[in-house]
């Protein structure tokens, strides 16, 4: 289940991609399939081990084209272990809402992104996320949980403040918002509640089968209750005078 829309966020074979806070690796795997040179980085050692196993399995199965590479590694988003201007593309999906120093993370991403490079940032959308916080303290008051809810204008202002130029936004995963509302209403750790179990089955069926009816429904509902807000931006090239001075 991808949050980044690669029709709006073009990826060329050979692009060097950083999936920052990769989690289970869903975006890293897609970039690998598209022929990129992928680095999947996360602070969770267990998840990184699983991502590395999946990269190896994909290579063995021939799922990635010739020239594509994939590396999974532990790392700190506030102190990335890469030189300046190392990547053509950076993706950070559902991560910034967890990190107190979000401006520091943005600064590090801009540092390792090449001029002209592209960045995709996804966070929980304000409206659906606010409902979750209202229904359940346990939803967000956990170690490593969500510490803020972004309004779209706030996130875009921070992106611009970091020196990036936003060029597009959209919302995603509308069908997942009601699921999390149900989870929060019945207890975030209560997977036995009938409404939660029933809706979960619907989501699994939708992800596995991708029926046209739910695809059309989600597309129509995304502007209203899309669970995620997605922003795309580029890192501008230095003006000639500034580049000459540098």
XYZ file of C-alpha atoms in Angstrom:
246
model
C 0.000 0.000 0.000
C 1.826 3.077 -1.261
C 1.187 6.590 0.010
C 3.501 8.313 -2.481
C 1.961 8.529 -5.954
C 4.788 7.802 -8.404
C 2.785 9.245 -11.299
C 3.217 12.629 -9.558
C 6.700 11.840 -8.253
C 8.721 10.538 -11.201
C 11.519 8.099 -10.537
C 14.125 7.236 -13.167
C 16.185 4.027 -13.286
C 19.494 4.686 -11.598
C 18.181 7.425 -9.313
C 19.769 7.277 -5.892
C 16.905 7.157 -3.385
C 16.814 7.540 0.396
C 13.722 6.125 2.113
C 14.097 7.838 5.481
C 12.295 6.126 8.342
C 11.489 3.297 5.953
C 9.596 1.167 8.477
C 8.554 -2.081 6.823
C 9.988 -0.829 3.515
C 6.959 -0.433 1.255
C 8.253 2.620 -0.621
C 11.825 1.305 -0.712
C 10.617 -1.916 -2.360
C 8.693 0.019 -5.019
C 11.720 2.196 -5.800
C 13.877 -0.937 -6.091
C 11.378 -2.464 -8.534
C 11.592 0.734 -10.590
C 15.357 0.391 -10.991
C 16.602 2.849 -8.384
C 19.669 2.615 -6.177
C 17.863 2.511 -2.848
C 19.001 3.125 0.709
C 16.332 2.234 3.287
C 17.178 3.774 6.664
C 15.411 3.418 10.002
C 16.364 3.532 13.678
C 14.479 0.280 14.339
C 17.023 -2.531 14.006
C 14.400 -5.277 13.816
C 12.573 -3.642 10.936
C 15.838 -3.014 9.101
C 16.711 -6.711 9.347
C 13.340 -7.598 7.820
C 13.735 -5.038 5.029
C 17.183 -6.456 4.220
C 15.690 -9.962 3.988
C 13.012 -8.744 1.592
C 15.592 -6.940 -0.558
C 17.548 -10.210 -0.817
C 14.392 -12.149 -1.678
C 13.456 -9.632 -4.360
C 16.927 -9.866 -5.903
C 16.743 -13.667 -5.911
C 13.282 -13.580 -7.503
C 14.447 -11.170 -10.213
C 11.953 -8.479 -9.190
C 14.409 -5.619 -9.691
C 15.904 -4.646 -13.071
C 19.605 -4.764 -13.867
C 21.501 -1.925 -12.265
C 19.131 -1.518 -9.338
C 20.672 -1.781 -5.876
C 19.207 -1.896 -2.377
C 20.729 -1.390 1.065
C 19.003 -1.440 4.449
C 20.728 0.260 7.363
C 20.166 1.680 10.833
C 20.567 5.405 11.222
C 19.512 8.615 12.916
C 17.306 10.956 10.886
C 18.885 13.936 12.651
C 22.455 12.886 11.795
C 22.347 11.111 8.439
C 25.568 9.198 7.666
C 25.854 10.513 4.106
C 27.809 13.302 2.407
C 26.086 16.439 1.157
C 24.112 16.074 -2.082
C 24.169 12.259 -2.066
C 20.634 11.503 -3.296
C 18.429 12.352 -6.255
C 15.271 11.484 -4.312
C 14.285 11.446 -0.638
C 11.069 9.913 0.705
C 9.888 10.337 4.296
C 6.488 8.748 4.875
C 4.529 8.925 8.144
C 7.648 9.814 10.152
C 7.803 13.545 10.883
C 4.800 13.454 13.228
C 6.912 11.277 15.559
C 10.008 13.513 15.765
C 10.265 16.533 18.103
C 12.869 18.291 15.929
C 11.062 18.150 12.600
C 12.961 21.202 11.328
C 16.216 19.360 12.023
C 15.012 16.382 9.989
C 14.058 18.652 7.112
C 17.483 20.300 7.239
C 19.221 16.915 7.055
C 17.078 15.816 4.109
C 17.840 19.028 2.251
C 21.553 18.594 3.002
C 21.776 15.109 1.455
C 19.500 15.947 -1.510
C 21.137 17.041 -4.748
C 20.146 20.388 -6.285
C 17.238 19.666 -8.594
C 16.383 16.592 -6.521
C 12.879 15.659 -5.421
C 11.420 14.975 -2.012
C 8.122 13.378 -0.955
C 6.757 13.937 2.549
C 3.650 12.251 3.942
C 2.026 12.840 7.333
C -1.361 12.046 8.875
C -3.951 14.542 7.688
C -5.235 17.043 10.237
C -8.983 16.253 10.175
C -8.950 12.432 10.364
C -6.036 12.521 12.805
C -7.828 15.002 15.072
C -10.781 12.604 15.270
C -8.426 9.831 16.407
C -6.874 12.038 19.098
C -10.341 13.076 20.313
C -11.586 9.485 20.551
C -8.510 7.990 22.218
C -5.575 9.217 24.276
C -3.978 5.780 23.914
C -3.812 6.287 20.138
C -1.041 8.869 20.462
C 0.135 8.939 24.078
C 2.569 6.055 23.687
C 6.348 5.920 23.499
C 7.385 6.857 19.981
C 3.819 7.890 19.116
C 2.481 10.914 17.299
C 3.449 14.142 19.028
C 1.812 16.638 16.662
C -0.885 16.993 14.033
C 0.114 18.985 10.965
C -2.155 21.357 9.165
C -1.340 21.377 5.454
C -0.333 25.049 5.420
C 1.939 24.512 8.424
C 3.798 21.635 6.806
C 4.163 23.482 3.501
C 5.521 26.521 5.338
C 8.152 24.349 7.029
C 9.056 22.786 3.684
C 9.548 26.235 2.152
C 11.450 27.387 5.226
C 13.897 24.520 4.696
C 14.682 25.865 1.217
C 12.497 23.486 -0.801
C 9.916 24.383 -3.451
C 6.619 22.486 -3.129
C 5.056 21.561 -6.462
C 2.100 19.362 -5.588
C -0.073 17.889 -2.844
C -2.844 15.333 -2.467
C -4.540 13.085 0.075
C -4.452 9.291 0.284
C -6.007 6.264 2.021
C -9.532 7.544 2.646
C -10.781 4.003 3.298
C -8.352 3.694 6.201
C -9.695 6.673 8.165
C -12.892 4.924 9.341
C -10.844 1.902 10.395
C -8.725 4.003 12.740
C -11.783 5.825 14.057
C -13.282 2.447 14.938
C -9.998 1.349 16.554
C -9.923 4.480 18.660
C -13.604 4.188 19.604
C -13.408 0.511 20.678
C -9.840 0.587 22.030
C -6.638 0.753 20.007
C -5.538 -2.625 21.360
C -8.956 -4.246 21.006
C -8.826 -6.147 17.728
C -11.713 -8.429 18.733
C -14.465 -5.828 18.463
C -16.792 -6.914 15.662
C -16.825 -3.584 13.760
C -13.023 -3.447 13.862
C -12.623 -7.049 12.672
C -15.183 -6.591 9.901
C -13.626 -3.407 8.588
C -10.150 -4.916 8.751
C -11.327 -7.774 6.548
C -12.650 -5.223 4.065
C -9.296 -3.438 3.959
C -7.348 -6.670 3.466
C -9.712 -7.677 0.647
C -9.310 -4.256 -0.943
C -5.494 -4.361 -0.747
C -5.287 -7.892 -2.123
C -7.953 -7.719 -4.846
C -7.897 -4.006 -5.775
C -11.511 -4.016 -7.011
C -12.609 -1.151 -9.220
C -15.481 -0.187 -6.902
C -13.262 0.532 -3.899
C -10.604 2.204 -6.062
C -13.228 4.628 -7.396
C -14.722 5.140 -3.934
C -11.353 5.914 -2.362
C -10.437 8.321 -5.141
C -13.693 10.184 -4.574
C -13.319 10.202 -0.777
C -9.616 11.118 -0.590
C -10.214 14.897 -0.792
C -12.716 14.592 2.078
C -11.312 12.036 4.542
C -7.973 10.908 3.118
C -5.899 9.592 6.056
C -2.585 10.986 4.757
C -1.481 14.355 3.410
C 1.247 14.083 0.773
C 3.501 16.932 -0.363
C 6.084 16.930 -3.156
C 8.922 19.434 -3.473
C 12.194 20.071 -5.268
C 15.506 21.444 -4.086
C 16.323 24.432 -6.273
C 19.658 24.868 -7.995
C 21.756 27.703 -6.635
C 21.445 30.973 -8.595
C 24.504 31.466 -10.788
C 25.900 34.358 -8.703
C 25.553 32.385 -5.481
C 27.038 29.270 -7.078
C 30.054 31.269 -8.331
C 30.551 32.721 -4.825
C 30.392 29.254 -3.316
